[in-house]
GROMACS .gro file of C-alpha atoms in nm:
model
  113
    1MET     CA    1  -0.716   0.743   2.597
    2GLU     CA    2  -0.964   0.543   2.802
    3LYS     CA    3  -0.953   0.166   2.768
    4GLN     CA    4  -1.325   0.151   2.695
    5LYS     CA    5  -1.295   0.391   2.398
    6ILE     CA    6  -0.999   0.196   2.263
    7ASP     CA    7  -1.188  -0.133   2.290
    8GLN     CA    8  -1.487   0.022   2.118
    9PHE     CA    9  -1.276   0.158   1.833
   10ILE     CA   10  -1.098  -0.173   1.777
   11ALA     CA   11  -1.422  -0.371   1.797
   12SER     CA   12  -1.591  -0.154   1.537
   13ASN     CA   13  -1.292  -0.096   1.308
   14GLY     CA   14  -1.061  -0.393   1.361
   15LYS     CA   15  -1.173  -0.551   1.034
   16TYR     CA   16  -1.004  -0.268   0.844
   17PHE     CA   17  -0.654  -0.345   0.976
   18PRO     CA   18  -0.409  -0.634   0.950
   19THR     CA   19  -0.445  -0.865   1.248
   20SER     CA   20  -0.075  -0.831   1.320
   21ARG     CA   21  -0.112  -0.452   1.361
   22VAL     CA   22  -0.406  -0.442   1.603
   23MET     CA   23  -0.184  -0.459   1.912
   24ALA     CA   24   0.034  -0.177   1.776
   25ILE     CA   25  -0.280   0.032   1.722
   26ARG     CA   26  -0.396  -0.042   2.075
   27LYS     CA   27  -0.059   0.061   2.218
   28LYS     CA   28  -0.053   0.382   2.014
   29LEU     CA   29  -0.406   0.473   2.122
   30GLU     CA   30  -0.321   0.410   2.488
   31GLU     CA   31  -0.049   0.676   2.459
   32MET     CA   32  -0.293   0.933   2.316
   33ASP     CA   33  -0.520   1.159   2.515
   34ASP     CA   34  -0.897   1.185   2.463
   35SER     CA   35  -0.860   1.481   2.227
   36TYR     CA   36  -0.767   1.233   1.951
   37VAL     CA   37  -1.105   1.054   1.962
   38PRO     CA   38  -1.260   1.278   1.692
   39VAL     CA   39  -0.946   1.239   1.482
   40ILE     CA   40  -0.950   0.859   1.476
   41TYR     CA   41  -1.321   0.848   1.398
   42SER     CA   42  -1.280   1.097   1.113
   43VAL     CA   43  -1.035   0.878   0.920
   44ASP     CA   44  -1.201   0.731   0.611
   45PHE     CA   45  -1.106   0.364   0.590
   46LYS     CA   46  -1.137   0.169   0.266
   47ASP     CA   47  -1.372  -0.126   0.289
   48VAL     CA   48  -1.194  -0.451   0.205
   49ASN     CA   49  -1.496  -0.607   0.031
   50THR     CA   50  -1.546  -0.301  -0.188
   51MET     CA   51  -1.180  -0.305  -0.286
   52VAL     CA   52  -1.198  -0.676  -0.377
   53LEU     CA   53  -1.499  -0.609  -0.601
   54LEU     CA   54  -1.325  -0.312  -0.761
   55SER     CA   55  -1.020  -0.525  -0.822
   56ILE     CA   56  -1.222  -0.804  -0.981
   57PHE     CA   57  -1.436  -0.587  -1.209
   58LEU     CA   58  -1.212  -0.284  -1.276
   59GLY     CA   59  -0.869  -0.409  -1.181
   60TYR     CA   60  -0.750  -0.426  -1.540
   61LEU     CA   61  -0.801  -0.047  -1.553
   62GLY     CA   62  -0.593   0.010  -1.240
   63VAL     CA   63  -0.886   0.145  -1.036
   64ASP     CA   64  -0.783  -0.058  -0.731
   65ARG     CA   65  -0.435   0.095  -0.735
   66PHE     CA   66  -0.574   0.446  -0.781
   67MET     CA   67  -0.804   0.394  -0.481
   68LEU     CA   68  -0.504   0.297  -0.266
   69GLY     CA   69  -0.317   0.611  -0.364
   70GLU     CA   70  -0.072   0.430  -0.591
   71THR     CA   71  -0.120   0.660  -0.890
   72ALA     CA   72   0.191   0.560  -1.084
   73LEU     CA   73   0.109   0.189  -1.057
   74GLY     CA   74  -0.253   0.264  -1.149
   75VAL     CA   75  -0.145   0.442  -1.467
   76LEU     CA   76   0.097   0.162  -1.554
   77LYS     CA   77  -0.171  -0.098  -1.495
   78LEU     CA   78  -0.414   0.102  -1.708
   79LEU     CA   79  -0.170   0.134  -1.996
   80THR     CA   80  -0.081  -0.236  -1.993
   81ALA     CA   81  -0.440  -0.359  -1.943
   82GLY     CA   82  -0.345  -0.503  -1.606
   83GLY     CA   83  -0.015  -0.641  -1.730
   84CYS     CA   84  -0.202  -0.842  -1.995
   85GLY     CA   85  -0.424  -0.976  -1.719
   86ILE     CA   86  -0.147  -1.134  -1.514
   87TRP     CA   87  -0.099  -0.835  -1.283
   88THR     CA   88  -0.476  -0.815  -1.235
   89ILE     CA   89  -0.496  -1.177  -1.121
   90VAL     CA   90  -0.206  -1.126  -0.880
   91ASP     CA   91  -0.381  -0.819  -0.736
   92TRP     CA   92  -0.695  -1.024  -0.670
   93CYS     CA   93  -0.487  -1.229  -0.429
   94ILE     CA   94  -0.316  -0.941  -0.249
   95ILE     CA   95  -0.576  -0.662  -0.252
   96THR     CA   96  -0.719  -0.755   0.089
   97GLU     CA   97  -0.386  -0.723   0.267
   98LYS     CA   98  -0.288  -0.410   0.070
   99THR     CA   99  -0.616  -0.244   0.168
  100LYS     CA  100  -0.573  -0.326   0.535
  101GLU     CA  101  -0.215  -0.198   0.528
  102TYR     CA  102  -0.336   0.123   0.357
  103ASN     CA  103  -0.595   0.173   0.633
  104TYR     CA  104  -0.330   0.121   0.900
  105GLU     CA  105  -0.104   0.380   0.736
  106GLN     CA  106  -0.394   0.630   0.715
  107LEU     CA  107  -0.466   0.587   1.086
  108MET     CA  108  -0.101   0.632   1.179
  109LYS     CA  109  -0.081   0.950   0.968
  110ALA     CA  110  -0.387   1.088   1.144
  111LEU     CA  111  -0.240   1.012   1.486
  112MET     CA  112   0.083   1.195   1.403
  113TYR     CA  113  -0.093   1.532   1.406
   0.00000   0.00000   0.00000
């Protein structure tokens, strides 16, 4: 893939990924041909700020875990009212990194095809 397209993608979407993974994304995209451009732009990334708000206001219902595809943990969190609130508070601290890691995994899945 062209360097300019890679730079553009990272500049516009870098906020969705862990900082430590940006170089790995760049390397993977350099190996791809231009036919993958529509694929990478079609991936629906979760917004970190939206996930933080969901975690704060609906975290005790497990909505944040459901949104990240962790259905079993979402159900468990729902049934325990967020682990009596403790689990909810812990998730407030880690939801940003979990969301960015989820976005990275979604991009890597899309690039495998």
